[in-house]
XYZ file of C-alpha atoms in Angstrom:
419
model
C -0.141 -0.186 0.022
C 1.356 3.400 -1.008
C 2.617 5.514 2.047
C 2.449 9.429 2.122
C 3.928 11.630 4.928
C 2.062 14.291 6.893
C 3.634 17.669 7.117
C 4.798 16.886 10.598
C 6.936 13.988 9.291
C 4.641 11.110 10.956
C 3.894 8.342 8.466
C 0.596 7.878 8.020
C -1.131 5.328 5.522
C -3.285 6.678 2.862
C -4.901 5.147 -0.287
C -3.162 6.512 -3.374
C -6.266 7.145 -5.039
C -8.402 8.483 -2.147
C -11.200 5.949 -2.396
C -13.291 4.654 0.148
C -12.505 0.979 -0.158
C -14.495 0.102 3.082
C -17.825 1.277 1.326
C -16.753 -0.971 -1.748
C -17.217 -3.991 0.182
C -20.075 -6.379 -0.740
C -23.385 -5.502 1.111
C -23.210 -8.915 3.148
C -19.805 -8.049 4.485
C -20.875 -4.581 5.506
C -24.097 -6.097 7.222
C -22.063 -8.421 9.127
C -19.521 -5.925 10.545
C -22.718 -3.648 11.423
C -24.021 -6.864 13.294
C -21.459 -6.142 16.253
C -22.658 -2.934 16.958
C -25.600 -1.840 19.230
C -28.357 -1.344 16.867
C -28.866 2.229 17.514
C -25.110 2.824 16.431
C -25.703 0.524 13.389
C -28.586 2.871 12.225
C -26.380 5.940 12.649
C -24.293 4.728 9.889
C -27.057 5.802 7.352
C -25.552 9.282 7.205
C -22.084 8.274 6.076
C -22.875 8.178 2.339
C -25.324 6.843 -0.217
C -23.705 3.550 0.103
C -24.366 3.001 3.610
C -28.112 4.549 3.638
C -30.009 1.347 3.760
C -27.346 -1.179 5.208
C -28.699 -1.240 8.642
C -32.063 -2.572 7.484
C -30.593 -5.950 6.450
C -28.025 -6.321 9.388
C -28.481 -10.035 10.764
C -28.677 -8.779 14.268
C -30.680 -6.932 16.749
C -28.898 -5.598 19.832
C -31.115 -3.456 21.939
C -28.680 -3.735 24.732
C -27.583 -0.335 25.522
C -30.650 1.064 27.294
C -28.826 3.345 29.666
C -28.017 5.477 26.671
C -31.551 6.452 26.117
C -32.971 9.387 28.073
C -36.222 7.599 29.037
C -38.139 4.513 28.507
C -40.495 6.498 25.769
C -37.497 7.190 23.897
C -36.196 3.748 23.951
C -39.586 2.157 22.975
C -40.053 4.872 20.073
C -36.574 4.119 18.534
C -37.281 0.007 18.760
C -40.692 0.569 17.254
C -39.354 2.544 14.197
C -36.432 0.227 13.948
C -38.568 -2.759 13.613
C -41.101 -0.901 11.306
C -38.339 -0.109 8.829
C -36.079 -3.081 8.960
C -36.309 -5.919 6.405
C -37.602 -9.014 7.973
C -34.485 -10.834 6.833
C -33.247 -13.650 9.267
C -31.378 -13.155 12.632
C -28.375 -14.662 13.728
C -28.535 -12.741 17.111
C -30.788 -10.732 19.029
C -30.181 -9.288 22.380
C -33.044 -7.534 23.985
C -33.105 -5.301 27.130
C -35.969 -3.472 28.626
C -37.432 -1.647 31.538
C -41.101 -2.924 30.947
C -43.044 -5.774 30.286
C -45.291 -5.255 27.272
C -42.653 -3.788 24.891
C -40.078 -6.429 25.229
C -42.842 -9.148 24.757
C -43.525 -7.796 21.491
C -39.788 -7.744 20.439
C -39.560 -11.197 21.528
C -42.256 -12.296 19.276
C -40.575 -10.412 16.317
C -37.151 -12.033 16.924
C -38.629 -15.393 16.923
C -40.650 -14.711 13.703
C -37.385 -13.751 12.000
C -35.771 -17.101 12.680
C -33.312 -15.917 15.262
C -30.481 -18.325 16.211
C -29.233 -16.844 19.496
C -31.831 -14.953 21.462
C -31.333 -13.032 24.766
C -34.008 -11.340 26.922
C -32.643 -9.281 29.777
C -35.090 -7.069 31.904
C -32.911 -6.697 34.897
C -33.655 -2.883 34.593
C -37.406 -3.570 35.076
C -38.720 -2.976 38.438
C -40.512 -6.450 38.383
C -40.310 -9.605 36.422
C -41.060 -9.535 32.539
C -44.003 -11.788 31.376
C -43.190 -13.275 28.140
C -46.237 -14.288 25.747
C -48.170 -17.455 27.267
C -47.412 -19.324 24.017
C -44.752 -22.236 23.458
C -41.978 -21.437 21.146
C -41.710 -23.077 17.746
C -38.438 -22.452 15.875
C -36.432 -24.818 13.618
C -33.477 -22.242 13.876
C -33.013 -21.339 17.633
C -29.708 -22.660 19.236
C -29.210 -20.458 22.172
C -31.774 -19.042 24.732
C -31.008 -16.778 27.549
C -33.550 -15.353 29.838
C -32.819 -12.787 32.668
C -35.377 -11.483 34.935
C -38.071 -13.054 33.248
C -41.259 -14.733 34.648
C -41.719 -18.054 33.149
C -45.071 -19.012 33.948
C -46.644 -21.556 31.601
C -47.493 -25.189 32.656
C -44.524 -26.368 31.231
C -41.232 -24.977 29.543
C -41.516 -27.266 26.424
C -38.801 -26.851 23.774
C -39.611 -29.930 22.016
C -40.548 -27.655 19.067
C -36.995 -26.275 18.885
C -35.019 -28.983 17.707
C -31.792 -27.148 17.432
C -31.866 -25.519 20.835
C -28.398 -26.666 22.743
C -27.982 -23.950 25.317
C -30.478 -22.565 27.772
C -29.644 -20.085 30.409
C -31.946 -18.970 33.112
C -30.795 -16.140 35.422
C -32.558 -14.276 38.055
C -35.999 -15.507 36.897
C -39.324 -16.168 38.542
C -40.034 -19.809 37.498
C -43.706 -21.063 37.785
C -43.607 -24.049 35.563
C -44.320 -27.640 36.601
C -41.644 -28.966 33.949
C -38.642 -27.807 31.848
C -38.395 -30.189 28.895
C -36.065 -30.345 25.955
C -34.687 -33.025 23.936
C -31.800 -31.048 22.474
C -30.521 -28.895 25.078
C -26.822 -29.830 25.832
C -26.063 -26.862 28.325
C -28.417 -25.695 31.083
C -27.646 -22.958 33.639
C -30.124 -21.970 36.155
C -28.965 -19.405 38.761
C -30.471 -17.065 41.156
C -33.915 -18.069 40.169
C -36.910 -18.177 42.304
C -39.065 -21.485 41.968
C -42.369 -20.450 43.245
C -44.638 -23.277 42.971
C -45.847 -25.415 46.082
C -44.512 -28.401 44.135
C -41.172 -29.279 42.427
C -40.153 -28.463 38.888
C -39.086 -31.424 37.049
C -36.383 -30.987 34.683
C -36.062 -33.437 31.588
C -33.136 -33.067 29.284
C -31.826 -36.491 28.006
C -29.185 -34.897 25.882
C -27.774 -32.548 28.560
C -24.085 -32.329 28.816
C -23.311 -29.533 31.208
C -25.418 -28.312 34.356
C -25.076 -25.348 36.339
C -27.811 -25.157 39.352
C -26.848 -22.357 41.892
C -28.087 -20.079 44.388
C -31.787 -20.886 43.887
C -34.793 -19.822 45.827
C -37.582 -22.206 46.446
C -37.879 -26.076 46.058
C -34.813 -27.583 44.412
C -36.109 -28.738 41.118
C -36.066 -32.442 40.580
C -33.690 -33.797 37.921
C -34.936 -36.561 35.598
C -32.696 -39.260 34.370
C -29.734 -37.401 32.316
C -27.839 -40.054 30.786
C -25.456 -37.791 28.920
C -24.580 -35.397 31.639
C -20.796 -35.007 31.887
C -20.258 -31.851 34.119
C -22.358 -30.467 36.813
C -22.048 -27.502 39.219
C -24.469 -27.582 42.105
C -24.856 -24.966 45.042
C -27.549 -24.949 47.358
C -27.537 -22.438 50.231
C -30.146 -21.521 53.024
C -32.514 -19.778 50.388
C -33.178 -23.267 49.382
C -36.637 -24.423 50.862
C -35.359 -27.866 51.334
C -33.746 -27.179 54.836
C -34.604 -28.483 58.148
C -33.243 -27.025 61.404
C -33.313 -30.261 63.543
C -33.234 -33.570 61.413
C -30.575 -34.911 59.170
C -33.174 -36.159 56.777
C -35.439 -33.050 57.093
C -38.323 -34.953 58.743
C -38.206 -33.407 62.194
C -42.045 -32.616 62.070
C -41.443 -29.304 63.890
C -44.304 -26.814 62.259
C -43.231 -24.020 64.399
C -39.618 -23.355 63.335
C -39.203 -25.635 60.030
C -42.993 -25.313 58.966
C -43.243 -26.304 55.330
C -39.773 -27.044 54.656
C -39.425 -30.533 55.638
C -40.567 -33.990 54.400
C -44.094 -33.518 53.285
C -42.788 -31.330 50.321
C -40.157 -33.932 49.282
C -42.695 -34.513 46.380
C -40.874 -37.315 44.647
C -41.421 -41.227 44.060
C -40.268 -43.293 47.181
C -37.681 -45.100 45.133
C -36.175 -42.056 43.368
C -33.974 -38.974 44.040
C -34.511 -35.221 43.729
C -31.130 -34.312 42.699
C -28.682 -37.245 42.748
C -30.230 -39.477 40.516
C -29.901 -37.239 37.651
C -26.291 -36.658 38.579
C -25.284 -40.126 38.781
C -23.622 -40.349 35.178
C -21.438 -37.252 35.694
C -17.747 -37.243 35.278
C -16.929 -33.793 36.911
C -19.165 -32.903 39.863
C -18.936 -29.736 42.115
C -21.388 -30.106 45.064
C -21.690 -27.523 47.580
C -24.607 -27.449 50.088
C -25.435 -25.702 53.453
C -25.521 -28.141 56.115
C -29.280 -27.150 56.791
C -30.227 -28.373 53.343
C -31.088 -32.055 53.535
C -31.911 -32.985 50.173
C -28.625 -34.371 49.425
C -28.708 -36.557 52.391
C -32.309 -37.488 51.750
C -31.241 -38.693 48.205
C -28.420 -40.829 49.574
C -31.135 -43.111 51.085
C -32.023 -44.118 47.645
C -28.393 -45.531 47.069
C -27.577 -43.791 43.950
C -23.996 -44.723 42.634
C -21.460 -42.573 40.572
C -19.958 -45.218 38.231
C -18.371 -42.649 35.915
C -17.266 -39.945 38.344
C -13.680 -38.975 38.054
C -13.291 -35.475 39.724
C -15.336 -34.204 42.731
C -15.495 -30.946 44.355
C -17.279 -31.242 47.883
C -17.793 -29.094 50.805
C -17.719 -30.599 54.181
C -19.108 -29.131 57.312
C -18.460 -29.986 60.958
C -22.241 -29.406 61.348
C -22.745 -33.170 59.891
C -21.327 -35.167 62.595
C -20.890 -38.333 60.401
C -19.603 -36.434 57.035
C -22.313 -38.591 55.556
C -22.181 -37.327 51.900
C -18.446 -37.876 51.946
C -18.438 -41.102 53.311
C -21.264 -42.380 51.018
C -19.779 -40.971 47.622
C -16.154 -42.382 48.475
C -17.848 -45.818 48.783
C -19.891 -45.157 45.634
C -17.432 -43.694 43.082
C -15.391 -46.702 41.881
C -13.377 -44.581 39.240
C -12.786 -41.336 41.241
C -9.270 -40.040 40.470
C -9.488 -36.585 42.134
C -11.257 -35.205 45.172
C -11.213 -31.638 46.496
C -12.728 -30.845 49.791
C -13.681 -27.645 51.137
C -13.563 -27.681 55.083
C -15.446 -25.242 57.338
C -16.760 -25.129 60.713
C -20.533 -24.255 61.472
C -21.005 -23.837 65.023
C -24.537 -22.545 64.973
C -25.883 -25.515 62.614
C -25.233 -28.762 64.490
C -27.334 -31.491 62.995
C -27.438 -34.986 64.442
C -26.884 -38.018 62.492
C -28.910 -41.064 62.432
C -25.569 -43.299 62.408
C -26.346 -44.730 59.086
C -22.562 -43.876 57.854
C -20.725 -45.898 60.330
C -16.839 -45.468 60.436
C -16.679 -49.023 61.702
C -17.948 -50.361 58.411
C -15.440 -51.775 55.587
C -14.968 -48.688 53.503
C -12.617 -48.279 50.601
C -12.026 -45.271 48.160
C -11.409 -45.868 44.504
C -8.239 -47.472 43.803
C -7.816 -45.171 40.928
C -7.672 -42.075 43.265
C -4.593 -40.153 42.552
C -4.950 -36.658 44.360
C -6.709 -35.328 47.490
C -6.725 -31.723 47.867
C -7.965 -30.211 51.322
C -8.885 -26.973 51.841
C -9.618 -25.902 55.476
C -9.804 -23.147 57.896
C -10.283 -25.256 61.556
C -7.675 -27.885 62.382
C -10.442 -29.860 64.360
C -12.450 -30.339 61.022
C -9.395 -31.248 59.060
C -8.299 -34.012 61.640
C -11.648 -35.805 61.479
C -11.727 -35.655 57.849
C -7.961 -37.213 57.643
C -9.486 -40.137 59.992
C -11.937 -40.747 57.443
C -9.700 -40.940 54.530
C -7.364 -43.038 56.332
C -10.125 -45.626 57.143
C -10.741 -45.456 53.402
C -7.531 -46.629 52.454
C -6.284 -43.223 50.986
C -2.372 -43.023 51.447
C -1.118 -39.798 53.180
C 1.202 -39.254 50.464
C -1.864 -38.492 47.737
C -3.218 -35.594 50.254
C -2.144 -32.027 49.676
C -3.437 -29.852 52.619
C -3.780 -25.978 52.066
C -5.079 -23.457 55.077
C -7.335 -20.606 53.683
C -10.205 -18.582 54.777
C -13.068 -20.224 52.963
C -16.471 -18.933 52.869
C -19.220 -20.247 55.061
C -22.871 -20.564 55.047
C -23.429 -17.756 57.652
C -26.247 -15.270 58.058
C -25.350 -13.322 54.749
C -24.560 -16.356 52.721
C -21.318 -15.206 51.249
C -19.575 -17.384 48.317
C -16.489 -17.598 46.672
C -16.846 -20.210 43.724
C -13.753 -22.235 42.876
């Protein structure tokens, strides 16, 4: 490319013919470049030249993700109204929708689905209340990724059977009022900080699921149906979860005054099945973090699930559990476990009596393939008791690495640090 010098002697690259070669690019490439901009900025390029006048109308993306740049809700809604009215109904690769109010975003959502959108994000975190989407099932042969934030999902079920290409489903900070979440195609599912408000458990059926994140939920823990393809899972349940009991190891104290509805009568699952661990039984990598007051994992262990494929496990251990039941059971039931990471902490105000079902006098044997045990602890007393269990299970001391650290604890403010 020919070079010219400015009058200050600095080199500056200038096309010899002075032509605008960017504008000479094919329409499809210009529209692709514009698709990375917020839609408002893409529209503003219409003033550059005659060549750019109508390019924004064919951009394969809608990005209404800069709501803070609008002076008011009315200005935002007016802009999007004119945008959708003048835009050509060409297929959308991606659509990002942020809004302050319910009505408008529901209309934008329907427009995106009608334009065969592949990646759809709906975020109403700016709204004072949850956004309610249309009471209709999604039907799309093109949708691959769907993300909801601050949305109320209130159908009888979230059935994505009519979205055969949907692979990624994210729900963040949503109110979930559905009895079932169903998809035959979803491979990655993330549900975080969501509020399950039904008086029964939401069931999750996703036979193709490979990766699961379930963290910091409010309400009843959703019931996982069989997930034969699940490989990686991160589960964190704190005291905001309704499946807790202040007195009983398995949540059946019957104390209607202090525990009320939180105990067994709302376990709401068949006698021979699990709420959580049955769906996790095929995982290869598992991070399982629960408050000592949350009984759902201990209750599930009564169903005797096995973890025949589990290779790496991160587990939190509290001295509130006098028998360290989940640790003992999972060690016995994971024959190919290779790496174990334990986060130990002290919970002096949450002592829960065990029923003695996990007896250290029994013959315990950890996986012969166990190569590494990493222990992070803050109190030496808890560490000594865990080392005793590992020794009883036949874990050689040379395989154990120990690190003292200030870990999070399930205190009154529920402060977390995810590793």
